[in-house]
Coordinates of C-alpha atoms and ligand atoms in Angstrom, one line a residue:
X1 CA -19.0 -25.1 -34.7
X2 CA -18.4 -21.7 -34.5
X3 CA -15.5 -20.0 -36.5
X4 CA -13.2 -17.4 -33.7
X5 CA -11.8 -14.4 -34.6
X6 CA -14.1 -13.6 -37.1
X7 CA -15.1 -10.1 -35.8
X8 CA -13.0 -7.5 -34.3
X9 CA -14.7 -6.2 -30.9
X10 CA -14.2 -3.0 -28.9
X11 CA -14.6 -3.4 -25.3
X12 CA -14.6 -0.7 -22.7
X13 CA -13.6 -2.4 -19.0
X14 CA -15.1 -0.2 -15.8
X15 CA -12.7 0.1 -13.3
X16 CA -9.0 -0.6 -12.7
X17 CA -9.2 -2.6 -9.5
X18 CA -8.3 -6.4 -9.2
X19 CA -11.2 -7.7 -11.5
X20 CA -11.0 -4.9 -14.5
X21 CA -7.0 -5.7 -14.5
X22 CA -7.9 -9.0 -14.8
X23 CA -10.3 -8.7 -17.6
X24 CA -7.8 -6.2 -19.3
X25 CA -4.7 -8.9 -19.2
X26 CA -7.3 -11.7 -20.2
X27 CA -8.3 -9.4 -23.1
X28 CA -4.7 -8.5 -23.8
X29 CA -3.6 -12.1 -23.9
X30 CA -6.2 -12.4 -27.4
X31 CA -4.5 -9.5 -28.7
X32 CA -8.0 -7.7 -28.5
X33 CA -8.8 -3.9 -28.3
X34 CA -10.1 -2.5 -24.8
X35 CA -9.7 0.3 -22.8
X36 CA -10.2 0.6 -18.9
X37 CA -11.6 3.6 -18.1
X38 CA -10.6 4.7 -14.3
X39 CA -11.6 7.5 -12.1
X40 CA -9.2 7.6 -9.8
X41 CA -5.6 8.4 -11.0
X42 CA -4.0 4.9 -10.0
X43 CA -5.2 1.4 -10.0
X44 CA -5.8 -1.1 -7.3
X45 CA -9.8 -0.1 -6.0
X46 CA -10.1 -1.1 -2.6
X47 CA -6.5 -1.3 -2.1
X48 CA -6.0 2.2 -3.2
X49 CA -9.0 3.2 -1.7
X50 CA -8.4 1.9 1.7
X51 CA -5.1 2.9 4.1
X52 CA -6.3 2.9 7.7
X53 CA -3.9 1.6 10.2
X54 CA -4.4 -2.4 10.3
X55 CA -5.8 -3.3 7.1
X56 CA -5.2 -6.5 6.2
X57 CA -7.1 -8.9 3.5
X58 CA -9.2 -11.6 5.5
X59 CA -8.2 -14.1 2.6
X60 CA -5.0 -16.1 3.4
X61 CA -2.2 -14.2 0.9
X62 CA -1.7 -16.9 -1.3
X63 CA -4.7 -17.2 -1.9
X64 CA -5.2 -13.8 -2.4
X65 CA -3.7 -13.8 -6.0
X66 CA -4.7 -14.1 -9.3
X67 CA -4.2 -18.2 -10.3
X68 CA -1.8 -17.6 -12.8
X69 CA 0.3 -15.0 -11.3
X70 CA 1.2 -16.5 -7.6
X71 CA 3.1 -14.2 -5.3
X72 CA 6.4 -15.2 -3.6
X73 CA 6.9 -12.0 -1.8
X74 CA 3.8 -12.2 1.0
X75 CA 5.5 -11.0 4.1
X76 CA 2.9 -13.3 6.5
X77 CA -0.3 -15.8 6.1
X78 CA -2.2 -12.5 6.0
X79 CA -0.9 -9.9 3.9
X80 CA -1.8 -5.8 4.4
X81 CA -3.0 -3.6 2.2
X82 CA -0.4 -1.7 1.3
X83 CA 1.2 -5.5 0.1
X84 CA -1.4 -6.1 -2.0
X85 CA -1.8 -3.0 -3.3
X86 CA 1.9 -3.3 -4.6
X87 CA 1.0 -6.5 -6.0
X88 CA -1.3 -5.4 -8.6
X89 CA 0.8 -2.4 -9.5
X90 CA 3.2 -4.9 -10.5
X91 CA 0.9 -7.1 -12.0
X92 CA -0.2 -4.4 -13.9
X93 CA 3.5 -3.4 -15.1
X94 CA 4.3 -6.9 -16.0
X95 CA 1.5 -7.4 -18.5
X96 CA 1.8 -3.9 -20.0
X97 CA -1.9 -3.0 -18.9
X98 CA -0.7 0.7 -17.5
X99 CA -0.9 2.0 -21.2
X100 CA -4.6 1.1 -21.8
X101 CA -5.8 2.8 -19.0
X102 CA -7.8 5.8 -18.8
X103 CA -7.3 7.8 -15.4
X104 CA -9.2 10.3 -14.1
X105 CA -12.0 9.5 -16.6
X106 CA -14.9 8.3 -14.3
X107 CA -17.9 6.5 -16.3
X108 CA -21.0 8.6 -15.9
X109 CA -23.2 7.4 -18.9
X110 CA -23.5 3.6 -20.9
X111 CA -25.9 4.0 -23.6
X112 CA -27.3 0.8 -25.7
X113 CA -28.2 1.6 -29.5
X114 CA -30.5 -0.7 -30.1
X115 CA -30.6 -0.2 -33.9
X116 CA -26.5 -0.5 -34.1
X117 CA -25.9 -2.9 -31.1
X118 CA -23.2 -0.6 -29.7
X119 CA -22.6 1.1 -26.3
X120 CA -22.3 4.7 -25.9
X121 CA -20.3 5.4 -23.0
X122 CA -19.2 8.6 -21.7
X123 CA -17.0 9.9 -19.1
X124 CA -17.2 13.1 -16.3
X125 CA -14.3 14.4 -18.4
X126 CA -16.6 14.7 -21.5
X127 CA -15.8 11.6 -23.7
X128 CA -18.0 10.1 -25.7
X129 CA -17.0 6.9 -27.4
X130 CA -18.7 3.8 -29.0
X131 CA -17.9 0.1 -28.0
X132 CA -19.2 -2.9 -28.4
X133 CA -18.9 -4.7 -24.9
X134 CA -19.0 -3.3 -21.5
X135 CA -17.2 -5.1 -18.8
X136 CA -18.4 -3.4 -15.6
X137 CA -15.4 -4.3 -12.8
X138 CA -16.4 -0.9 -10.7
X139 CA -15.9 -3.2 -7.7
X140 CA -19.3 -3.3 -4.4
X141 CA -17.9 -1.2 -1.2
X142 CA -16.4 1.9 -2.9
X143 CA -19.4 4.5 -1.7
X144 CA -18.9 5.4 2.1
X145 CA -21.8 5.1 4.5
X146 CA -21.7 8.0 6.9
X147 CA -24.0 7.6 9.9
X148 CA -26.9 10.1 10.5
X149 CA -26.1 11.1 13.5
X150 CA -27.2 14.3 14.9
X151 CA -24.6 17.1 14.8
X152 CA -21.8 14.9 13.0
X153 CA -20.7 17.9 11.1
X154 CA -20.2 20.3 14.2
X155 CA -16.8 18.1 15.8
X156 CA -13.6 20.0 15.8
X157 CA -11.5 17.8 14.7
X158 CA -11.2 15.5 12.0
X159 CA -13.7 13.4 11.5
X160 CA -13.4 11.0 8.4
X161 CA -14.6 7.6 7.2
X162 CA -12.1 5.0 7.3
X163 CA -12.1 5.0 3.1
X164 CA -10.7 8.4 3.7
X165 CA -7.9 8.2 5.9
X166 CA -7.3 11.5 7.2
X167 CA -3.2 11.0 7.9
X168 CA -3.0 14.0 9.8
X169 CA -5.3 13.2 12.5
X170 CA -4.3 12.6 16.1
X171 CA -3.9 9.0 16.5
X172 CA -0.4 9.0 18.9
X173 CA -1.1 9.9 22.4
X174 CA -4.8 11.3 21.7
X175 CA -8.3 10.5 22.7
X176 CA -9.1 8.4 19.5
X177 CA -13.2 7.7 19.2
X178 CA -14.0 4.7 16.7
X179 CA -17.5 4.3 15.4
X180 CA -18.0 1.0 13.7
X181 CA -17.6 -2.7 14.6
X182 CA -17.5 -4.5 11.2
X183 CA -13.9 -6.0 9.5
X184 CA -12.9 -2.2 9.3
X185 CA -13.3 -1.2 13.2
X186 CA -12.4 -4.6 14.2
X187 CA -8.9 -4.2 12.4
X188 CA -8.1 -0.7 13.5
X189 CA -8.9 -1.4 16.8
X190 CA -5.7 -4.0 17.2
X191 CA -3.6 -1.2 14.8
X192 CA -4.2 1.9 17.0
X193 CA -5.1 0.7 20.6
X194 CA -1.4 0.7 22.0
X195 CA -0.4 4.1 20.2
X196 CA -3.3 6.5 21.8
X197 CA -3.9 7.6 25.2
X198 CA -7.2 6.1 25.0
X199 CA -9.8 5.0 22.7
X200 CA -13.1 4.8 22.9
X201 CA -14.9 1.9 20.4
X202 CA -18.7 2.5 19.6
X203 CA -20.3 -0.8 18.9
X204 CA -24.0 -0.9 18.1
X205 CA -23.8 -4.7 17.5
X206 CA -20.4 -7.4 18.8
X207 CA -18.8 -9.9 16.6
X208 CA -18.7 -13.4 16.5
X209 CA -14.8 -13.8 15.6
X210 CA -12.9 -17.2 14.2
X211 CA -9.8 -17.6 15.1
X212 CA -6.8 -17.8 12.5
X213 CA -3.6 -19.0 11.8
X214 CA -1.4 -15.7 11.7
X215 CA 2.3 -16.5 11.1
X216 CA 5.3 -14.7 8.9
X217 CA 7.4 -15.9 6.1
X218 CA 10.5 -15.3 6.6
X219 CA 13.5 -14.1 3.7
X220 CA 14.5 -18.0 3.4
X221 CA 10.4 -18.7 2.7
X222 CA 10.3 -16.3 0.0
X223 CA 13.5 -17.4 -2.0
X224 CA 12.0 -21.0 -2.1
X225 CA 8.4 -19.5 -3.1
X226 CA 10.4 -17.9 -5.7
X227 CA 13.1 -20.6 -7.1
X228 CA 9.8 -23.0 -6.6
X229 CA 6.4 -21.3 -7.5
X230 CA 4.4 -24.5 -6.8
X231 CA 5.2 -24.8 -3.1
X232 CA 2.6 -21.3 -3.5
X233 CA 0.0 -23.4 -5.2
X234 CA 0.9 -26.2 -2.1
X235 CA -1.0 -23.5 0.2
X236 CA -3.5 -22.0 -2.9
X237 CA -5.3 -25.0 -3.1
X238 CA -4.3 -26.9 -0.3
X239 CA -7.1 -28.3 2.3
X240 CA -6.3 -25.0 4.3
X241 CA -7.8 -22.9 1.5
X242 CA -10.1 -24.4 -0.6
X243 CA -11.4 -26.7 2.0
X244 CA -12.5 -23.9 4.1
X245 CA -14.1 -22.2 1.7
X246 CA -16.2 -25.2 0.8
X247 CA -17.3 -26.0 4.3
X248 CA -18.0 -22.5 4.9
X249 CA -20.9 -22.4 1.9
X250 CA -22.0 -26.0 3.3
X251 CA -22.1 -24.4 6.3
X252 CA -23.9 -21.6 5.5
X253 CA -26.2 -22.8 2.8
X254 CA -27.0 -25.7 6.0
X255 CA -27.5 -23.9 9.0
X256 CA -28.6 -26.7 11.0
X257 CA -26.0 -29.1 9.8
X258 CA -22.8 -30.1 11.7
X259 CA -20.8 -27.9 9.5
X260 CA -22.5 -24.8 10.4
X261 CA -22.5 -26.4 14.4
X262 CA -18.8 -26.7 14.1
X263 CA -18.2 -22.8 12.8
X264 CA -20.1 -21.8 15.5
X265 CA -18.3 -23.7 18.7
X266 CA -15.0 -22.8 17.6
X267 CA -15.8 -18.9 17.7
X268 CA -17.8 -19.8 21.2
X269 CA -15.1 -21.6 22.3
X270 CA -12.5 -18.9 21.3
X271 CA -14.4 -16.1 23.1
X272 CA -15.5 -17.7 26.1
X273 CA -11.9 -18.6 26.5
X274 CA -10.3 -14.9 25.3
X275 CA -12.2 -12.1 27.5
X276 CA -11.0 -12.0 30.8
X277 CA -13.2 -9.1 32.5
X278 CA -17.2 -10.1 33.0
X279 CA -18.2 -6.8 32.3
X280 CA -16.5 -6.6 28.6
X281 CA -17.5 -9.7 28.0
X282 CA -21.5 -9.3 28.1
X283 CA -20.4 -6.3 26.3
X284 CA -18.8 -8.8 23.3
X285 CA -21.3 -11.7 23.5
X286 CA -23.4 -11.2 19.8
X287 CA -27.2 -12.0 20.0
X288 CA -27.4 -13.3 17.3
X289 CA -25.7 -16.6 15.3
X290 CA -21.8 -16.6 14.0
X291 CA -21.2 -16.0 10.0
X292 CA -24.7 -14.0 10.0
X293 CA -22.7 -10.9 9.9
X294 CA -19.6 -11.6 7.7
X295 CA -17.6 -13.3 10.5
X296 CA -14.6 -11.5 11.3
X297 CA -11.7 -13.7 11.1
X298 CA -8.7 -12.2 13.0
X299 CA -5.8 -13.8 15.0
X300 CA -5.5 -11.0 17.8
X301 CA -8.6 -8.8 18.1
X302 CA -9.8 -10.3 21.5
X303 CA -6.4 -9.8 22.9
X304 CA -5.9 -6.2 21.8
X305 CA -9.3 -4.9 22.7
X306 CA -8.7 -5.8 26.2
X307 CA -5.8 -3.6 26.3
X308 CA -6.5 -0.7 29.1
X309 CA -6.4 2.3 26.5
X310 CA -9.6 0.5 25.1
X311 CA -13.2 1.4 25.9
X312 CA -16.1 -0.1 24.5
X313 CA -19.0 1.7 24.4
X314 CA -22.6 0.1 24.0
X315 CA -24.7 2.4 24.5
X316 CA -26.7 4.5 22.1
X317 CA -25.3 7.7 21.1
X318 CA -27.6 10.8 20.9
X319 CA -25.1 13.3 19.3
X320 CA -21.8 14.2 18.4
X321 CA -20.7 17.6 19.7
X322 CA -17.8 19.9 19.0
X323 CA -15.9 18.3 21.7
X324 CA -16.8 14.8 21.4
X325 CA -19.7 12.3 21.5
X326 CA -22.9 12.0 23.8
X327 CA -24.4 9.2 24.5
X328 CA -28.3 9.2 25.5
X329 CA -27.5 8.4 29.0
X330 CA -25.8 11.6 29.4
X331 CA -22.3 10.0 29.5
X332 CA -19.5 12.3 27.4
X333 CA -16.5 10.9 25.8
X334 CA -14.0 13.8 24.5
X335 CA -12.6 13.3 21.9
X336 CA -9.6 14.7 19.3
X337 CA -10.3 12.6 16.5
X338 CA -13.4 10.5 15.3
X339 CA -12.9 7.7 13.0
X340 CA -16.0 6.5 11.5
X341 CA -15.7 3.1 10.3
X342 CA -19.7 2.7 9.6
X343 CA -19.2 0.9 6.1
X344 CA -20.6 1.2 2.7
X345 CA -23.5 1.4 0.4
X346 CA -23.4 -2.1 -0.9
X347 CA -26.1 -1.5 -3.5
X348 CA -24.5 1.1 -5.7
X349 CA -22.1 -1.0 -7.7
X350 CA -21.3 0.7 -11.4
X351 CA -24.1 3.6 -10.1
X352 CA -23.9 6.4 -10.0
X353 CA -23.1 6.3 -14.1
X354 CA -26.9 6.4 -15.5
X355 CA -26.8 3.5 -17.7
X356 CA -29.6 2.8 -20.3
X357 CA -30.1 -0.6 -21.8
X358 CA -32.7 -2.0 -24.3
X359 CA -36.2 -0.5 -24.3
X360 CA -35.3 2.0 -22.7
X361 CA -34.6 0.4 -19.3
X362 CA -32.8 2.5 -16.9
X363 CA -30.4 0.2 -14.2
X364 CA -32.2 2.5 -12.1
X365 CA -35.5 1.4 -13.3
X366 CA -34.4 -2.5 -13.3
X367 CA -32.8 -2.6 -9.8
X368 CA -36.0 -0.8 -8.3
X369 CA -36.1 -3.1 -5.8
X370 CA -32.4 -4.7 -4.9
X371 CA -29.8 -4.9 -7.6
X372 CA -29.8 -8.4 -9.5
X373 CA -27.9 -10.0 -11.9
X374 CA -28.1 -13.4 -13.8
X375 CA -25.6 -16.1 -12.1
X376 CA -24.4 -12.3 -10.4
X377 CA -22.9 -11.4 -14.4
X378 CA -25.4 -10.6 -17.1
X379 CA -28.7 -8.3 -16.6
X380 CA -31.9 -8.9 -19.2
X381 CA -32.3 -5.6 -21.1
X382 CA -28.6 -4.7 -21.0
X383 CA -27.1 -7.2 -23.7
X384 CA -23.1 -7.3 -23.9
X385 CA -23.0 -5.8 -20.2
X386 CA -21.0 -8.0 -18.3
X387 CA -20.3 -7.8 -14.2
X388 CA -17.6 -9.2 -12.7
X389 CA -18.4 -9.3 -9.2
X390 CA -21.6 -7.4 -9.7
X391 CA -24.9 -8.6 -7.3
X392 CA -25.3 -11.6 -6.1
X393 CA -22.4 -13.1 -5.7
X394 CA -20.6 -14.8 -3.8
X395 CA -19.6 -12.7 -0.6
X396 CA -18.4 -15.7 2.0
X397 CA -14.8 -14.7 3.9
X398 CA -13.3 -15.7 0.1
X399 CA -11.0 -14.4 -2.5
X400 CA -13.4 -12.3 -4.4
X401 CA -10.4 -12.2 -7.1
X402 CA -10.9 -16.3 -7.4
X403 CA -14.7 -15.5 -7.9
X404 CA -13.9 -13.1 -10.1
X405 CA -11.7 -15.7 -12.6
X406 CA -14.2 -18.2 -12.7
X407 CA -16.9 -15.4 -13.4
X408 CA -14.6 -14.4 -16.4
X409 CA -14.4 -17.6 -17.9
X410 CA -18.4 -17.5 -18.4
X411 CA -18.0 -14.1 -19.6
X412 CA -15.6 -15.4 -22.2
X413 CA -17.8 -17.9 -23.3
X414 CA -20.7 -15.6 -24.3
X415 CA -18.2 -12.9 -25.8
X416 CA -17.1 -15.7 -27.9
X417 CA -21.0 -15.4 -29.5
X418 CA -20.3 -12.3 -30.7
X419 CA -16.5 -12.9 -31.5
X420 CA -17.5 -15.9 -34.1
X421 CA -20.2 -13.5 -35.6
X422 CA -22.9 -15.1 -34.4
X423 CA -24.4 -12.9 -32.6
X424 CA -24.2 -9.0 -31.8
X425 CA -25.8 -8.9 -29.1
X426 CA -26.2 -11.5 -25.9
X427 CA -28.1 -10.9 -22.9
X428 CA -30.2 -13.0 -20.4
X429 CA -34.2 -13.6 -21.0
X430 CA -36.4 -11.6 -18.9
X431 CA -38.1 -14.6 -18.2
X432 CA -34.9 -16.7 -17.5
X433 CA -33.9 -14.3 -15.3
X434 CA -37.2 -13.7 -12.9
X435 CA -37.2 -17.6 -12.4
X436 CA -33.2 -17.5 -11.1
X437 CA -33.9 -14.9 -9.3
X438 CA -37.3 -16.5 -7.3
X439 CA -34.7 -19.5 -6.7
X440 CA -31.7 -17.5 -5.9
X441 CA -34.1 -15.6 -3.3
X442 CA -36.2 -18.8 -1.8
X443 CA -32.4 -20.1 -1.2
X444 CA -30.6 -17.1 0.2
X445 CA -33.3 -16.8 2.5
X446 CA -32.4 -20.0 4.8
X447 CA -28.9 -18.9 4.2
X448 CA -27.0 -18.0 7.8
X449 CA -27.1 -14.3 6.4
X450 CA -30.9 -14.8 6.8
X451 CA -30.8 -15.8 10.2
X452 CA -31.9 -12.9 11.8
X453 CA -29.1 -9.7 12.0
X454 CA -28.6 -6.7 10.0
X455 CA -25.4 -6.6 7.8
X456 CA -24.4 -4.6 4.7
X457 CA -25.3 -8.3 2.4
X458 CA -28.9 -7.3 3.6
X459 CA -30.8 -5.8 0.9
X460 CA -33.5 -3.3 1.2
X461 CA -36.2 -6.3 1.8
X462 CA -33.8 -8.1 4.4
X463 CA -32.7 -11.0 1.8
X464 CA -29.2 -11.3 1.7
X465 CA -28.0 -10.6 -1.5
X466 CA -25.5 -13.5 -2.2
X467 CA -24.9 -16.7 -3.6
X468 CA -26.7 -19.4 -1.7
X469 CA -25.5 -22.0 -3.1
X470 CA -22.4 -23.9 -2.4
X471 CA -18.8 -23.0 -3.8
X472 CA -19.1 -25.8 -6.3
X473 CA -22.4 -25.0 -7.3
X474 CA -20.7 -21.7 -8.2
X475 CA -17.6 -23.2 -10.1
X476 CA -20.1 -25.3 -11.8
X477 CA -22.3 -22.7 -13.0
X478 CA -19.3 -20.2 -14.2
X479 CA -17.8 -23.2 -16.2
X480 CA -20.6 -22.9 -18.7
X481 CA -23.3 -20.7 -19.5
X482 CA -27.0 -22.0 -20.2
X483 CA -27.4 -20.5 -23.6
X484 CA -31.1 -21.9 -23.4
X485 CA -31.5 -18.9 -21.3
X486 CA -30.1 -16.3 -23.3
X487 CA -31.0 -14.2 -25.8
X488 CA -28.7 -14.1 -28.8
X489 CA -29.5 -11.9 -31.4
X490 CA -28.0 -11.9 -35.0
X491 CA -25.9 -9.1 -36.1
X492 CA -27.7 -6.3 -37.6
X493 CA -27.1 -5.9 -41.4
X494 CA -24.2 -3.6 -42.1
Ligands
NA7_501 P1 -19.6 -3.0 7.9 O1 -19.2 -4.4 8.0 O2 -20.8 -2.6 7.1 O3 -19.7 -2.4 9.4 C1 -20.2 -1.1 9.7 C2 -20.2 -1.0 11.2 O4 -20.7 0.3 11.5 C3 -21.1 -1.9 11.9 O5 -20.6 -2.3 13.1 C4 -22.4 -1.1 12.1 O6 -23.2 -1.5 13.2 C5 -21.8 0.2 12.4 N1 -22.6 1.4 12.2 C6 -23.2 1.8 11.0 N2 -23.9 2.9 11.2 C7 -23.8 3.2 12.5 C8 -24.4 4.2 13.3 N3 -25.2 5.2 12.8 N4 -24.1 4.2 14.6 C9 -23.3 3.2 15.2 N5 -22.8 2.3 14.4 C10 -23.0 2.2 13.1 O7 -18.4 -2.1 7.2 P2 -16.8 -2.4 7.3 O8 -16.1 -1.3 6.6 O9 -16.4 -2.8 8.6 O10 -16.6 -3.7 6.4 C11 -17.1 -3.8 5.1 C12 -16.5 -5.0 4.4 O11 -15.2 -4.6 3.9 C13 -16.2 -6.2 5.2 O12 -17.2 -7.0 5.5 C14 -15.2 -6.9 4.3 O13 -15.8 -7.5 3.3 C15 -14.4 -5.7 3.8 P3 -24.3 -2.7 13.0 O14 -23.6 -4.0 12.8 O15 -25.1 -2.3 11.8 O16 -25.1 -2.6 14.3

């Protein structure tokens, strides 16, 4: 048995989005001493990050909490992003995190000592301090992917990426051109489509979409989720929720089975039964199978896009021009705004920051060829470096925060190594590692993402870079780490 408390740890959190606010009030709760170091100058990641017209969380919003903080004051069954962002600002104000963060102090360098088992970070604003864990909570789509498209830079008028919301672009009354037909386009499309005088949606590739439940709570809802907290953990955990999210991984992890059959007749069913007009139709109908692409789960989408201000365009543009875009067959679509929902680069994760671990190993060096991580948390060569939703994890339509609580919990575990003073220093063994990774690979292979599509859980070598394993595999695997396939090292003599 291992004593606790023995030995009094600095840790330095990455990020003041949803999971490095929950590592920081887990971490407050032991009374330990952390800082969250934050480039931006307010929390909430994403949510901050993101305010185009029709964001909304594809999680149900009760579920879309942390576990121990429900929310009575979700406004429908999907909640926007400007909800949730107020969530976690007063999340953060009601565990007293706002004091321990850093703003404006963007991570640029983690250094291991290998003799001292400490971590050197330092920040753009020229800070240099030692600590003795990492938590890296610097979130997966927070680096905008422009397209390379010929003459992008030479349009009029504004032209941003839907991470950047330009708010003082035409959208009312104007000729509105929307790149992009992932979660992002799909949502702005049923925001803007009745305010402008006409736009005009580029798809390069149609969505399979599954129909869901939208429906408000109203003030009456509210003041019983709030005299009555577990009528939320009614819908949290109710068969609505949980059971999805476990039939989806059984369905994607079997794509032959009935599961994955099922997923795929109700979003056939729901689009041969939507689209109206032929024409727009074989413009809609994917080539490829539902949930290969992360399946866009939306309640309206097939209505609104068949309103008359909305064009979609399939065919290939050649350039963009002062004026607006040309496509190759010579067509022109003039334009006063372009919004280019074209996604992000889903590799980068705590990178740019140069981090160096043991040996000398760059992250760089180590994700060569796609970024890994062991069970998606710990990296070999990079001891007390822990990711909360870092590579490889789970990305099926769930909460990410839920993944991100049960990925904690095994973080906890292996910070208690060094906590008891048994250790200094934990990571995964190379060895350990390379033979998760062959199995983790050989399974996320046959995986629906694998099925033959392009999608931004693709890595460089076409291997989607998730989980592919069922939910409970997951759960199971977070609930306890396999110190067999660690390396713990003792702590260095003082
Ligand atoms: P996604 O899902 O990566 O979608 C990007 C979209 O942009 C997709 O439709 C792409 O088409 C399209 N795209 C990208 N580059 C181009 C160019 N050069 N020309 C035309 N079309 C292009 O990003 P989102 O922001 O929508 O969603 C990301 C995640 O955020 C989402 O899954 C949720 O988890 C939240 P393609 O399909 O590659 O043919």
């Amino acid at each position: 048995m291992t004593m606790q408390g023995q030995r009094k740890l600095k840790y330095a959190i990455v990020g003041a989005g949803m999971a490095g606010i929950l590592a920081a009030i887990k971490l407050k709760e032991r009374g330990e001493d952390f800082t969250v170091f934050e480039k931006a100058a307010k929390i909430g990641g994403t949510w901050r990050e993101n305010r185009y017209p029709g964001l909304t969380c594809d999680v149900p919003s009760h579920a879309y909490t942390y576990s121990f903080e429900p929310y009575a004051e979700w406004r429908a069954s999907y909640a926007t992003g400007g909800e949730i962002q107020t969530y976690f600002e007063k999340v953060v104000d009601k565990y007293g995190i706002g004091p321990s963060i850093r703003f404006n102090s963007e991570v640029v360098g983690l250094d291991w000592d290998e003799a001292r088992h400490l971590w050197t970070l330092a920040t753009a604003d020229g800070l240099r301090e030692e600590y003795d864990v990492v938590i890296a909570a610097s979130g997966v789509l927070h680096h905008p992917r422009l397209p390379e498209i010929e003459g992008l830079e030479t349009f009029e008028g504004p032209a941003f990426h839907t991470a950047r919301w330009d708010d003082t672009a035409p959208i009312e009354g104007a000729r509105v051109g929307l790149i992009g037909s992932g979660s992002t386009g799909i949502q702005i499309v049923t925001a803007i489509n009745k305010q402008v005088e006409r736009l005009v949606h580029f798809q390069r590739s149609p969505q399979w979409v599954m129909p869901v439940p939208y429906f408000t709570y109203s003030e009456e809802d509210r003041e019983a989720f709030r005299r009555d907290p577990a009528l939320i953990d009614a819908i949290r955990f109710a068969d609505e929720y949980i059971g999805n999210v476990r039939r989806f991984t059984d369905a994607i992890t079997d794509i032959d089975g009935p599961k994955m059959r099922e997923i795929e007749e109700v979003c056939r069913v729901h689009f041969e039964q939507s689209i109206r007009d032929p024409e727009l139709k074989e413009k809609l109908r994917p080539n490829y199978r539902a949930a290969c692409k992360r399946l866009i789960y939306s309640w309206c989408y097939y209505e609104e896009v068949q309103h008359p201000s909305v064009f979609v365009e399939t065919g290939r543009i050649a350039r963009i021009e002062p004026k607006g875009v040309r496509m190759t067959d010579g067509t022109f679509h003039e334009l006063d705004t372009l919004i280019l929902a074209t996604g992000f680069q889903a590799d980068r994760f705590i990178r740019p920051a140069g981090v160096t671990g043991g040996d000398g190993v760059t992250l760089d060096a180590f994700w060569e060829r796609r970024p890994t991580a062991h069970y998606a948390v710990t990296l070999p060569h990079f001891p007390n470096f822990f990711m909360l939703n870092g590579p490889t994890g789970p990305v099926g339509n769930f909460s990410l925060i839920d993944i991100a609580e049960r990925q904690w919990d095994y973080v906890d575990q292996l910070i208690d190594l060094l906590r008891s003073g048994e250790a200094s220093a934990v990571a995964p063994k190379p060895e350990a590692h390379a033979a998760y990774e062959e199995r983790r690979i050989a399974a996320a292979k046959k995986t629906i993402f694998g099925s033959g599509c392009t999608s931004w859980y693709l890595d460089a070598e076409g291997v989607p870079a998730s989980w592919p394993w069922s939910y409970d595999a997951f759960a199971e695997a977070m609930a306890k780490p396999r110190l067999e396939e660690y390396a713990v090292i003792a702590p260095v003599a003082a």
